[in-house]
Short mmCIF file of C-alpha atoms in Angstrom, two decimals:
data_model
loop_
_atom_site.label_atom_id
_atom_site.label_comp_id
_atom_site.label_asym_id
_atom_site.label_seq_id
_atom_site.Cartn_x
_atom_site.Cartn_y
_atom_site.Cartn_z
CA MET N 116 31.79 -6.20 -7.06
CA SER N 117 28.16 -5.38 -7.40
CA GLU N 118 27.02 -3.39 -10.44
CA HIS N 119 26.58 0.39 -9.76
CA VAL N 120 25.95 3.54 -11.76
CA SER N 121 27.96 6.59 -11.02
CA THR N 122 26.53 10.12 -11.58
CA LYS N 123 27.24 13.50 -10.19
CA ILE N 124 23.56 14.22 -9.39
CA LEU N 125 20.76 11.80 -8.74
CA ILE N 126 17.15 13.05 -8.79
CA VAL N 127 14.50 10.78 -7.19
CA GLY N 128 10.98 11.24 -8.62
CA SER N 129 9.17 11.86 -11.87
CA GLY N 130 6.48 14.33 -11.16
CA ALA N 131 6.40 18.10 -11.66
CA ASN N 132 8.71 18.84 -8.80
CA ALA N 133 11.31 16.39 -10.26
CA ILE N 134 10.91 17.58 -13.80
CA SER N 135 11.58 21.22 -13.11
CA PRO N 136 15.06 20.65 -11.26
CA ALA N 137 16.07 18.32 -14.07
CA VAL N 138 14.98 20.88 -16.67
CA LYS N 139 16.96 23.66 -14.86
CA LEU N 140 20.02 21.36 -14.64
CA ALA N 141 19.84 20.85 -18.33
CA LEU N 142 19.51 24.58 -19.02
CA ARG N 143 22.66 25.13 -16.88
CA GLY N 144 24.44 22.87 -19.27
CA GLU N 145 24.65 20.01 -16.73
CA THR N 146 24.75 16.61 -18.35
CA ASP N 147 25.94 14.41 -15.57
CA PHE N 148 22.64 13.56 -13.84
CA ARG N 149 20.28 10.64 -13.60
CA MET N 150 16.62 10.40 -12.47
CA ILE N 151 15.13 7.29 -10.92
CA THR N 152 11.36 6.66 -10.25
CA LYS N 153 9.26 3.80 -9.12
CA ASP N 154 6.73 4.75 -11.74
CA SER N 155 6.71 3.69 -15.43
CA ASP N 156 6.65 7.15 -16.99
CA PHE N 157 6.80 10.78 -16.13
CA GLY N 158 3.69 12.55 -14.56
CA GLY N 159 3.74 11.85 -10.77
CA VAL N 160 0.20 11.91 -9.38
CA TRP N 161 -1.27 12.51 -12.80
CA HIS N 162 0.37 9.34 -14.12
CA VAL N 163 -0.70 7.04 -11.20
CA ASN N 164 -4.26 8.48 -10.63
CA ARG N 165 -6.42 7.18 -13.41
CA TYR N 166 -9.74 6.87 -11.79
CA PRO N 167 -12.88 8.19 -13.60
CA GLY N 168 -13.38 11.91 -13.14
CA CYS N 169 -9.81 12.66 -12.12
CA ILE N 170 -9.15 16.32 -12.84
CA THR N 171 -7.09 19.12 -11.34
CA ASP N 172 -9.15 21.42 -9.10
CA ILE N 173 -6.74 24.36 -9.52
CA HIS N 174 -7.11 26.57 -12.57
CA VAL N 175 -4.59 25.45 -15.21
CA ALA N 176 -3.40 29.01 -15.73
CA ALA N 177 -1.61 28.77 -12.41
CA TYR N 178 -1.04 25.02 -12.44
CA GLN N 179 1.69 24.69 -15.14
CA PHE N 180 5.30 25.55 -15.53
CA SER N 181 6.33 29.27 -16.03
CA TYR N 182 8.75 28.18 -18.68
CA GLU N 183 6.24 26.17 -20.61
CA ILE N 184 2.95 28.14 -20.62
CA SER N 185 0.63 26.19 -22.91
CA GLY N 186 -2.25 27.44 -25.08
CA GLU N 187 -3.30 23.81 -25.85
CA TRP N 188 -5.31 23.11 -22.71
CA THR N 189 -8.89 21.92 -23.59
CA SER N 190 -10.42 23.23 -20.33
CA SER N 191 -9.67 25.41 -17.30
CA HIS N 192 -9.33 22.29 -15.16
CA PRO N 193 -7.78 19.44 -17.27
CA GLU N 194 -8.28 15.79 -16.76
CA ALA N 195 -5.44 13.69 -15.45
CA ARG N 196 -4.52 12.24 -18.81
CA GLU N 197 -4.18 15.62 -20.23
CA MET N 198 -1.97 16.83 -17.36
CA ALA N 199 0.20 13.78 -17.59
CA ALA N 200 0.58 14.25 -21.35
CA TYR N 201 1.70 17.90 -20.70
CA LEU N 202 4.37 16.74 -18.22
CA ARG N 203 5.64 14.11 -20.60
CA LYS N 204 5.76 16.58 -23.43
CA VAL N 205 8.00 18.91 -21.29
CA ALA N 206 10.19 16.04 -20.19
CA ARG N 207 10.64 14.94 -23.86
CA HIS N 208 11.29 18.58 -25.01
CA TYR N 209 14.12 18.94 -22.53
CA GLY N 210 15.66 15.53 -23.11
CA LEU N 211 14.82 14.08 -19.76
CA TYR N 212 13.96 10.74 -21.21
CA ASP N 213 17.64 10.23 -21.88
CA HIS N 214 18.41 10.65 -18.18
CA VAL N 215 15.71 8.62 -16.50
CA ASP N 216 15.45 5.03 -15.20
CA PHE N 217 11.81 4.00 -14.81
CA ASN N 218 10.61 1.23 -12.58
CA THR N 219 13.49 1.93 -10.30
CA GLU N 220 12.53 2.37 -6.63
CA LEU N 221 14.79 3.90 -4.05
CA LEU N 222 15.08 1.26 -1.19
CA GLY N 223 17.80 2.98 0.79
CA ALA N 224 20.48 5.59 0.78
CA GLU N 225 23.58 5.93 2.99
CA TRP N 226 26.55 8.42 2.92
CA ASP N 227 29.89 7.01 2.15
CA LYS N 228 32.18 8.82 4.51
CA ASN N 229 35.43 7.97 2.69
CA GLY N 230 34.24 8.49 -0.89
CA LEU N 231 32.00 11.42 -0.09
CA TYR N 232 28.99 10.28 -2.07
CA TRP N 233 25.59 8.83 -1.60
CA LYS N 234 25.26 5.09 -2.15
CA VAL N 235 21.68 4.60 -3.27
CA THR N 236 20.22 1.01 -3.41
CA THR N 237 17.19 0.32 -5.63
CA ASN N 238 15.31 -2.76 -6.86
CA ALA N 239 17.47 -2.47 -10.02
CA VAL N 240 21.06 -1.34 -9.56
CA THR N 241 23.04 0.68 -7.03
CA TYR N 242 23.80 4.30 -7.72
CA HIS N 243 26.78 6.32 -6.45
CA ALA N 244 25.90 9.97 -6.56
CA ARG N 245 27.79 12.96 -5.23
CA PHE N 246 24.60 14.97 -4.84
CA LEU N 247 21.13 13.52 -4.08
CA ILE N 248 17.94 15.49 -4.73
CA LEU N 249 14.68 13.91 -3.37
CA CYS N 250 11.59 15.03 -5.22
CA THR N 251 9.21 12.19 -4.24
CA GLY N 252 6.15 14.39 -3.91
CA PHE N 253 3.43 15.35 -1.36
CA LEU N 254 1.40 12.24 -2.05
CA GLU N 255 3.56 9.16 -2.29
CA GLN N 256 2.42 6.76 0.44
CA LEU N 257 -1.18 5.42 0.06
CA LYS N 258 -3.38 5.41 3.02
CA PHE N 259 -5.79 2.56 3.65
CA PRO N 260 -8.68 2.36 5.91
CA GLU N 261 -8.80 -0.15 8.82
CA LEU N 262 -11.34 -2.70 7.62
CA GLY N 263 -11.87 -6.03 9.17
CA GLY N 264 -12.77 -9.07 7.05
CA THR N 265 -11.06 -8.02 3.84
CA GLU N 266 -10.04 -11.64 3.18
CA LYS N 267 -13.69 -12.63 3.17
CA PHE N 268 -14.86 -10.07 0.63
CA LYS N 269 -15.58 -11.68 -2.81
CA GLY N 270 -15.95 -8.50 -4.79
CA ARG N 271 -13.64 -5.91 -5.98
CA LEU N 272 -11.56 -4.06 -3.34
CA PHE N 273 -9.07 -1.41 -4.42
CA HIS N 274 -7.52 1.96 -3.62
CA SER N 275 -8.51 4.74 -6.06
CA VAL N 276 -4.87 4.91 -7.25
CA HIS N 277 -5.07 1.21 -8.29
CA TRP N 278 -8.26 1.63 -10.42
CA PRO N 279 -8.61 -1.63 -12.38
CA GLU N 280 -7.86 -1.23 -16.03
CA GLY N 281 -11.23 -1.19 -18.01
CA TYR N 282 -13.49 -1.19 -14.95
CA THR N 283 -16.37 1.17 -15.41
CA GLY N 284 -18.58 0.27 -12.44
CA GLU N 285 -21.58 -0.25 -14.73
CA GLY N 286 -24.43 -2.05 -13.04
CA ASP N 287 -22.58 -2.70 -9.76
CA ARG N 288 -23.33 -1.74 -6.26
CA ILE N 289 -20.37 0.36 -5.29
CA ALA N 290 -19.16 1.72 -1.91
CA VAL N 291 -16.91 4.74 -2.04
CA LEU N 292 -14.98 5.27 1.14
CA GLY N 293 -13.97 8.92 1.57
CA THR N 294 -15.16 12.23 0.38
CA SER N 295 -11.91 14.12 0.02
CA ALA N 296 -10.42 15.23 -3.38
CA SER N 297 -10.63 11.85 -5.07
CA GLY N 298 -13.93 10.73 -3.52
CA VAL N 299 -15.95 13.76 -4.62
CA GLN N 300 -14.69 13.28 -8.21
CA ILE N 301 -15.30 9.43 -8.19
CA VAL N 302 -18.88 9.47 -6.91
CA PRO N 303 -20.45 11.63 -9.71
CA GLU N 304 -18.93 9.34 -12.34
CA MET N 305 -20.05 6.19 -10.63
CA GLN N 306 -23.58 7.55 -10.14
CA LYS N 307 -23.91 7.71 -13.89
CA VAL N 308 -23.45 3.98 -14.48
CA ALA N 309 -23.80 2.10 -11.16
CA ASP N 310 -26.83 0.26 -9.90
CA HIS N 311 -26.22 2.05 -6.54
CA VAL N 312 -23.45 4.05 -4.90
CA PHE N 313 -23.04 4.05 -1.13
CA VAL N 314 -20.87 7.01 -0.07
CA PHE N 315 -19.16 6.59 3.30
CA GLN N 316 -18.32 10.00 4.84
CA ARG N 317 -16.62 10.27 8.28
CA THR N 318 -16.05 14.00 8.16
CA PRO N 319 -17.72 16.46 5.66
CA MET N 320 -15.48 18.71 3.63
CA HIS N 321 -15.55 22.41 2.69
CA LEU N 322 -16.58 22.23 -0.99
CA LEU N 323 -16.02 25.24 -3.14
CA PRO N 324 -17.35 25.94 -6.68
CA LEU N 325 -15.06 24.69 -9.43
CA ASN N 326 -16.63 26.63 -12.29
CA ARG N 327 -14.83 24.43 -14.86
CA GLU N 328 -14.88 25.89 -18.38
CA VAL N 329 -14.48 23.60 -21.37
CA TYR N 330 -12.94 25.72 -24.07
CA SER N 331 -14.76 26.21 -27.36
CA PRO N 332 -12.89 25.91 -30.68
CA ASP N 333 -12.94 29.69 -30.94
CA GLU N 334 -11.62 30.13 -27.48
CA LEU N 335 -8.92 27.55 -28.07
CA ALA N 336 -7.90 29.41 -31.20
CA ARG N 337 -7.68 32.71 -29.32
CA ARG N 338 -5.57 31.23 -26.58
CA ARG N 339 -3.22 29.54 -29.01
CA SER N 340 -2.63 32.84 -30.85
CA ASP N 341 -2.20 35.14 -27.87
CA PRO N 342 0.74 34.17 -25.66
CA ASP N 343 0.66 37.56 -23.92
CA PHE N 344 -2.84 36.82 -22.69
CA LEU N 345 -1.70 33.53 -21.26
CA VAL N 346 1.06 35.08 -19.35
CA LYS N 347 -1.21 37.86 -17.98
CA GLU N 348 -3.89 35.20 -17.11
CA ARG N 349 -1.31 33.17 -15.25
CA ASP N 350 0.04 36.12 -13.21
CA GLU N 351 -3.43 37.22 -12.19
CA LYS N 352 -4.39 33.73 -11.06
CA LEU N 353 -1.08 33.32 -9.11
CA ALA N 354 -1.56 36.57 -7.34
CA MET N 355 -5.25 35.79 -6.51
CA PHE N 356 -4.62 32.28 -5.26
CA ASP N 357 -1.64 33.24 -3.25
CA LYS N 358 -3.62 35.73 -1.28
CA VAL N 359 -6.61 33.38 -0.86
CA ALA N 360 -4.42 30.45 0.30
CA TYR N 361 -2.52 32.79 2.70
CA ASP N 362 -5.73 34.12 4.23
CA ALA N 363 -7.22 30.69 4.69
CA LEU N 364 -4.00 29.23 6.19
CA PHE N 365 -3.41 32.01 8.62
CA ASN N 366 -6.94 33.26 9.30
CA SER N 367 -5.63 36.76 8.32
CA GLU N 368 -8.92 38.11 7.24
CA THR N 369 -11.15 40.39 9.42
CA PRO N 370 -14.11 38.91 11.08
CA GLN N 371 -16.37 40.59 8.53
CA GLN N 372 -14.26 39.05 5.64
CA VAL N 373 -14.45 35.64 7.29
CA ALA N 374 -18.16 35.86 7.65
CA GLU N 375 -18.64 36.90 4.05
CA ARG N 376 -16.40 34.09 2.74
CA GLN N 377 -18.31 31.59 4.94
CA ALA N 378 -21.62 32.94 3.71
CA LEU N 379 -20.56 32.28 0.15
CA ILE N 380 -19.53 28.74 0.89
CA ASP N 381 -22.73 28.09 2.76
CA ALA N 382 -24.81 29.62 -0.04
CA HIS N 383 -23.16 27.34 -2.58
CA ARG N 384 -24.16 24.34 -0.35
CA GLU N 385 -27.66 25.60 0.18
CA ARG N 386 -28.18 26.30 -3.48
CA LEU N 387 -27.04 22.78 -4.44
CA VAL N 388 -28.57 20.88 -1.44
CA PRO N 389 -32.11 22.04 -0.67
CA ASP N 390 -32.79 19.19 1.74
CA PRO N 391 -31.96 20.48 5.23
CA ASP N 392 -31.21 17.02 6.74
CA LEU N 393 -28.73 16.11 3.94
CA ARG N 394 -27.21 19.68 4.05
CA GLU N 395 -26.55 19.34 7.71
CA LYS N 396 -24.69 16.04 7.12
CA LEU N 397 -22.59 17.82 4.65
CA THR N 398 -21.68 20.81 6.78
CA PRO N 399 -18.27 20.86 8.28
CA LYS N 400 -17.86 21.88 11.97
CA TYR N 401 -14.22 23.03 11.64
CA LEU N 402 -12.49 26.18 10.15
CA LEU N 403 -11.95 26.46 6.34
CA GLY N 404 -8.35 25.62 5.86
CA CYS N 405 -8.03 22.95 8.51
CA LYS N 406 -8.47 20.36 5.79
CA ARG N 407 -7.52 21.08 2.20
CA PRO N 408 -10.79 22.41 0.70
CA THR N 409 -11.95 20.73 -2.53
CA ARG N 410 -13.55 22.30 -5.54
CA THR N 411 -16.29 20.47 -7.42
CA ASP N 412 -19.69 21.36 -9.08
CA LEU N 413 -20.76 17.82 -9.40
CA PHE N 414 -20.61 16.07 -5.96
CA TYR N 415 -23.58 17.72 -4.24
CA PRO N 416 -25.94 17.04 -7.14
CA SER N 417 -24.84 13.45 -7.53
CA LEU N 418 -25.68 12.73 -3.78
CA GLN N 419 -29.32 13.57 -4.47
CA GLN N 420 -29.78 11.05 -7.27
CA PRO N 421 -31.96 8.04 -6.35
CA ASN N 422 -29.13 5.53 -6.89
CA VAL N 423 -26.80 7.28 -4.37
CA THR N 424 -26.94 6.92 -0.51
CA LEU N 425 -24.78 9.01 1.83
CA ILE N 426 -23.77 7.15 5.07
CA ALA N 427 -22.39 9.87 7.40
CA GLU N 428 -19.98 7.51 9.18
CA GLY N 429 -16.97 5.28 8.35
CA ALA N 430 -16.95 1.67 7.19
CA VAL N 431 -15.34 -0.80 9.59
CA ALA N 432 -15.78 -4.27 8.12
CA LEU N 433 -16.46 -6.47 5.16
CA GLU N 434 -18.28 -9.78 4.84
CA GLU N 435 -18.60 -11.89 1.57
CA ASP N 436 -20.82 -9.34 -0.22
CA THR N 437 -21.41 -6.73 2.42
CA ILE N 438 -19.86 -3.61 3.92
CA ILE N 439 -20.57 -2.72 7.46
CA SER N 440 -20.67 0.89 8.91
CA SER N 441 -19.38 1.90 12.35
CA SER N 442 -22.95 1.92 13.68
CA GLY N 443 -23.57 -1.64 12.28
CA GLN N 444 -25.61 -0.82 9.20
CA ALA N 445 -24.94 -3.39 6.35
CA PHE N 446 -25.03 -2.76 2.65
CA GLU N 447 -24.75 -5.33 -0.10
CA VAL N 448 -21.91 -4.21 -2.54
CA ASP N 449 -20.06 -5.60 -5.60
CA ALA N 450 -17.16 -3.35 -5.22
CA VAL N 451 -15.37 -1.20 -2.63
CA VAL N 452 -13.38 1.90 -3.64
CA MET N 453 -11.02 3.10 -1.05
CA ALA N 454 -10.76 6.88 -1.84
CA THR N 455 -8.84 7.41 1.26
CA GLY N 456 -5.93 9.31 -0.11
CA PHE N 457 -2.40 9.48 1.13
CA TYR N 458 -0.17 10.16 4.01
CA TRP N 459 1.73 13.39 3.73
CA GLY N 460 4.98 13.21 1.92
CA GLY N 461 8.32 12.32 3.75
CA ASP N 462 8.04 8.62 3.93
CA ILE N 463 11.13 8.51 1.96
CA LEU N 464 13.10 9.80 4.87
CA ASN N 465 12.59 6.42 6.48
CA ARG N 466 15.05 5.10 3.92
CA ILE N 467 17.71 7.81 4.17
CA ARG N 468 20.58 7.21 6.68
CA ARG N 469 22.41 10.17 8.09
CA ARG N 470 26.11 10.16 8.64
CA ASP N 471 25.62 8.77 12.11
CA GLY N 472 23.93 5.63 10.76
CA ARG N 473 20.36 6.51 11.88
CA THR N 474 17.55 7.09 9.41
CA VAL N 475 16.38 10.67 9.22
CA ALA N 476 13.03 9.56 10.50
CA GLU N 477 14.62 7.99 13.61
CA HIS N 478 16.69 11.02 14.34
CA GLN N 479 13.67 13.47 14.05
CA ALA N 480 11.47 11.38 16.24
CA GLY N 481 8.13 12.41 14.78
CA HIS N 482 9.05 16.15 14.48
CA ARG N 483 9.80 16.54 10.88
CA ARG N 484 12.14 19.38 9.86
CA ALA N 485 14.44 20.63 7.23
CA HIS N 486 16.30 23.97 6.91
CA LYS N 487 14.19 26.14 4.59
CA SER N 488 12.46 22.79 3.79
CA VAL N 489 15.45 21.93 1.61
CA SER N 490 18.50 20.75 3.71
CA LEU N 491 19.00 18.12 6.52
CA SER N 492 21.53 18.12 9.16
CA GLY N 493 23.69 14.94 9.07
CA CYS N 494 23.01 14.55 5.33
CA PRO N 495 25.74 16.27 3.25
CA ASN N 496 25.01 17.10 -0.36
CA LEU N 497 21.40 16.17 -0.06
CA PHE N 498 18.42 18.33 -0.97
CA LEU N 499 14.68 18.13 -0.66
CA VAL N 500 12.10 19.53 -3.06
CA GLY N 501 8.39 19.84 -2.31
CA GLY N 502 6.69 17.10 -0.32
CA ALA N 503 9.81 15.18 0.58
CA GLY N 504 10.89 18.22 2.84
CA ALA N 505 8.94 19.28 5.89
CA ASN N 506 7.14 22.60 5.30
CA GLY N 507 7.92 22.40 1.63
CA ALA N 508 4.45 22.91 0.31
CA VAL N 509 2.56 25.96 -1.02
CA TRP N 510 -0.91 25.98 -2.61
CA ASN N 511 0.61 25.72 -6.12
CA GLY N 512 2.11 22.06 -6.12
CA TYR N 513 4.37 22.96 -9.15
CA ALA N 514 6.07 25.94 -7.48
CA PRO N 515 8.65 24.23 -5.26
CA GLY N 516 10.14 22.50 -8.12
CA GLU N 517 10.75 25.81 -9.89
CA LEU N 518 11.85 27.82 -6.85
CA VAL N 519 14.00 25.40 -4.83
CA PRO N 520 16.53 24.61 -7.57
CA GLU N 521 17.68 28.34 -7.36
CA TYR N 522 18.63 27.66 -3.82
CA ILE N 523 20.37 24.37 -4.58
CA PHE N 524 22.33 25.81 -7.44
CA ALA N 525 23.58 28.59 -5.16
CA VAL N 526 24.97 25.90 -2.84
CA LEU N 527 26.51 23.98 -5.63
CA ASP N 528 28.10 27.17 -7.08
CA TYR N 529 29.47 28.10 -3.63
CA MET N 530 30.94 24.60 -3.15
CA LYS N 531 32.59 24.75 -6.54
CA ASP N 532 34.02 28.25 -6.03
CA ASN N 533 35.48 27.29 -2.57
CA GLY N 534 36.64 23.80 -3.37
CA ILE N 535 34.25 22.17 -0.96
CA GLU N 536 33.49 18.43 -1.65
CA ALA N 537 30.74 17.97 0.90
CA PHE N 538 28.47 20.49 2.55
CA GLU N 539 25.94 20.10 5.27
CA VAL N 540 23.52 22.38 7.12
CA ARG N 541 24.30 23.01 10.70
CA GLU N 542 21.85 21.24 13.04
CA GLU N 543 21.28 24.38 15.10
CA CYS N 544 20.27 26.31 11.94
CA GLU N 545 17.86 23.52 10.93
CA THR N 546 16.44 23.58 14.41
CA GLU N 547 16.06 27.31 14.66
CA TRP N 548 14.36 27.59 11.28
CA LYS N 549 11.88 24.94 12.28
CA ALA N 550 11.18 26.57 15.63
CA ARG N 551 10.45 29.79 13.88
CA THR N 552 8.25 27.95 11.42
CA ASP N 553 6.27 26.15 14.09
CA GLU N 554 5.66 29.43 15.89
CA ILE N 555 4.39 31.09 12.68
CA LEU N 556 2.17 28.11 11.88
CA SER N 557 0.86 27.53 15.49
CA LYS N 558 -1.95 29.91 14.65
CA ALA N 559 -2.79 28.45 11.28
CA ALA N 560 -6.13 26.77 10.61
CA ILE N 561 -4.32 23.38 10.03
CA VAL N 562 -3.19 23.46 13.69
CA VAL N 563 -6.10 25.28 15.43
CA GLY N 564 -8.98 24.63 13.11
CA GLY N 565 -10.62 21.79 15.02
CA CYS N 566 -10.15 18.92 12.63
CA VAL N 567 -8.02 15.77 12.13
CA ASN N 568 -5.80 16.12 9.05
CA TYR N 569 -2.83 14.43 7.47
CA MET N 570 -0.56 17.62 7.68
CA LEU N 571 0.23 17.45 11.35
CA ASP N 572 3.23 15.45 12.61
CA GLU N 573 3.28 13.16 15.60
CA SER N 574 4.18 16.27 17.84
CA GLY N 575 1.07 18.16 16.56
CA HIS N 576 3.06 20.65 14.37
CA ASP N 577 2.25 21.48 10.72
CA MET N 578 4.75 19.52 8.66
CA SER N 579 3.31 20.48 5.35
CA SER N 580 2.98 24.21 4.94
CA TRP N 581 5.51 26.75 3.96
CA PRO N 582 5.30 29.50 6.54
CA GLY N 583 4.16 32.20 4.14
CA THR N 584 3.10 32.81 0.58
CA MET N 585 4.58 31.46 -2.66
CA ARG N 586 6.32 34.80 -3.14
CA ASP N 587 7.81 34.43 0.34
CA MET N 588 9.23 31.09 -0.66
CA GLU N 589 10.67 32.62 -3.79
CA ARG N 590 12.50 35.28 -1.87
CA ALA N 591 13.83 32.69 0.68
CA MET N 592 15.16 30.50 -2.07
CA GLN N 593 17.14 33.51 -3.45
CA ASN N 594 18.93 34.01 -0.15
CA PHE N 595 21.61 31.34 0.47
CA GLU N 596 23.61 31.88 3.65
CA PRO N 597 26.89 30.02 3.56
CA ASP N 598 27.47 30.32 7.30
CA HIS N 599 24.46 28.05 7.86
CA TYR N 600 26.43 25.22 6.38
CA GLN N 601 29.62 23.39 7.32
CA PRO N 602 32.19 21.46 5.17
CA ILE N 603 32.38 17.71 5.86
CA GLY N 604 35.69 15.99 5.35
CA ALA N 605 36.48 12.41 4.42
CA GLY N 606 35.94 10.01 7.30
CA SER N 607 33.46 12.28 9.13
#
């Protein structure tokens, strides 16, 4: 018999949205749970992203756990290593290192109809878990550009997530492909040290001011000594960002408000990019909110340095020491950085088999869905948190991990109180919730904004956004309706 590990609850993931469910389990007194992750430590995207200049573009007052508000942040927008250290500190404080198996990737999961548990295969051992919670994140599957001739290229070629240890770019001619969140952070850092940086931009982004503040010793001392201020600051930022995100997503502002907001963005660009020709290349032609806007104060100035060239088109091929643009322009380079980001979360569902033997992805046929972003028909005792679930994202990436467990625990408590071994959402409830969600989001900028983005599914629906505010999600997660679920008996 092959080796296996039995556990009541198996959590897959090691980022913020996996840490919070595990913490909340521990606080409930639950000890029979394991965590598995393909990564080597806690931290999620902040563990794997180590490229120069990697910082959070959301104010840290809002981008941290409500149960671990810290006064130790060194700036308003911490670097990746500081954010990863915070997440590891939280994991250590709540004893999660005793529950985790690192370097353990979920390869497949199937429901055992007779034993009523999930059989999870990994690159290490097999797990048998009564409950399976997938917290694999919004950004789990790397996206690579279509480049011909990669086998010919003699220089460095790597995705930004796979930044070579110790590589600084000093003295090199570097091509950076992409100007989304990672690209706009990498370019200013490479500009400082590279011989030349060639920035390939297929589509310009809406860039907002970051206004990053590095805290002085006096400010750090004040923040450490005033926890009430930290709570107040967090509450204010949450309320502000929740409204801004909702307005951008649903175009809910009046025409005058839209014009005023656009004028601020245009003024920011005009102030930092005086050259009208360059500014035109950097001006998006789609609605704000169609793509995730990025905040930076450094990208525009870096483009105007003598050792930086903006190529307003994509790259299509490589030669031995050359990269070629879609119009046939050739540039000699020593390194190519693919800052091309990720596919939207949910790839994990290609590895999960429903009770009928098909994978979730096969069954859903390009129209991703989950009841309240949490439960899947055909998958008893399985729950999704954040990016793993369709429409599980709000502007605050940490929020689902704190909010969704309340719903999961309500299901678990109901099952215990009623002697139910396996519980599964009814397919009609899953379908109805997704239909309402699609209708709400059909008017959102992501759908009608006039851009190509990674948040639309194959059927053209928004598969990423929660259909409301973060507070709406909080209320929904507090409302478990047992009649939306059905018990599943042995052999079913």
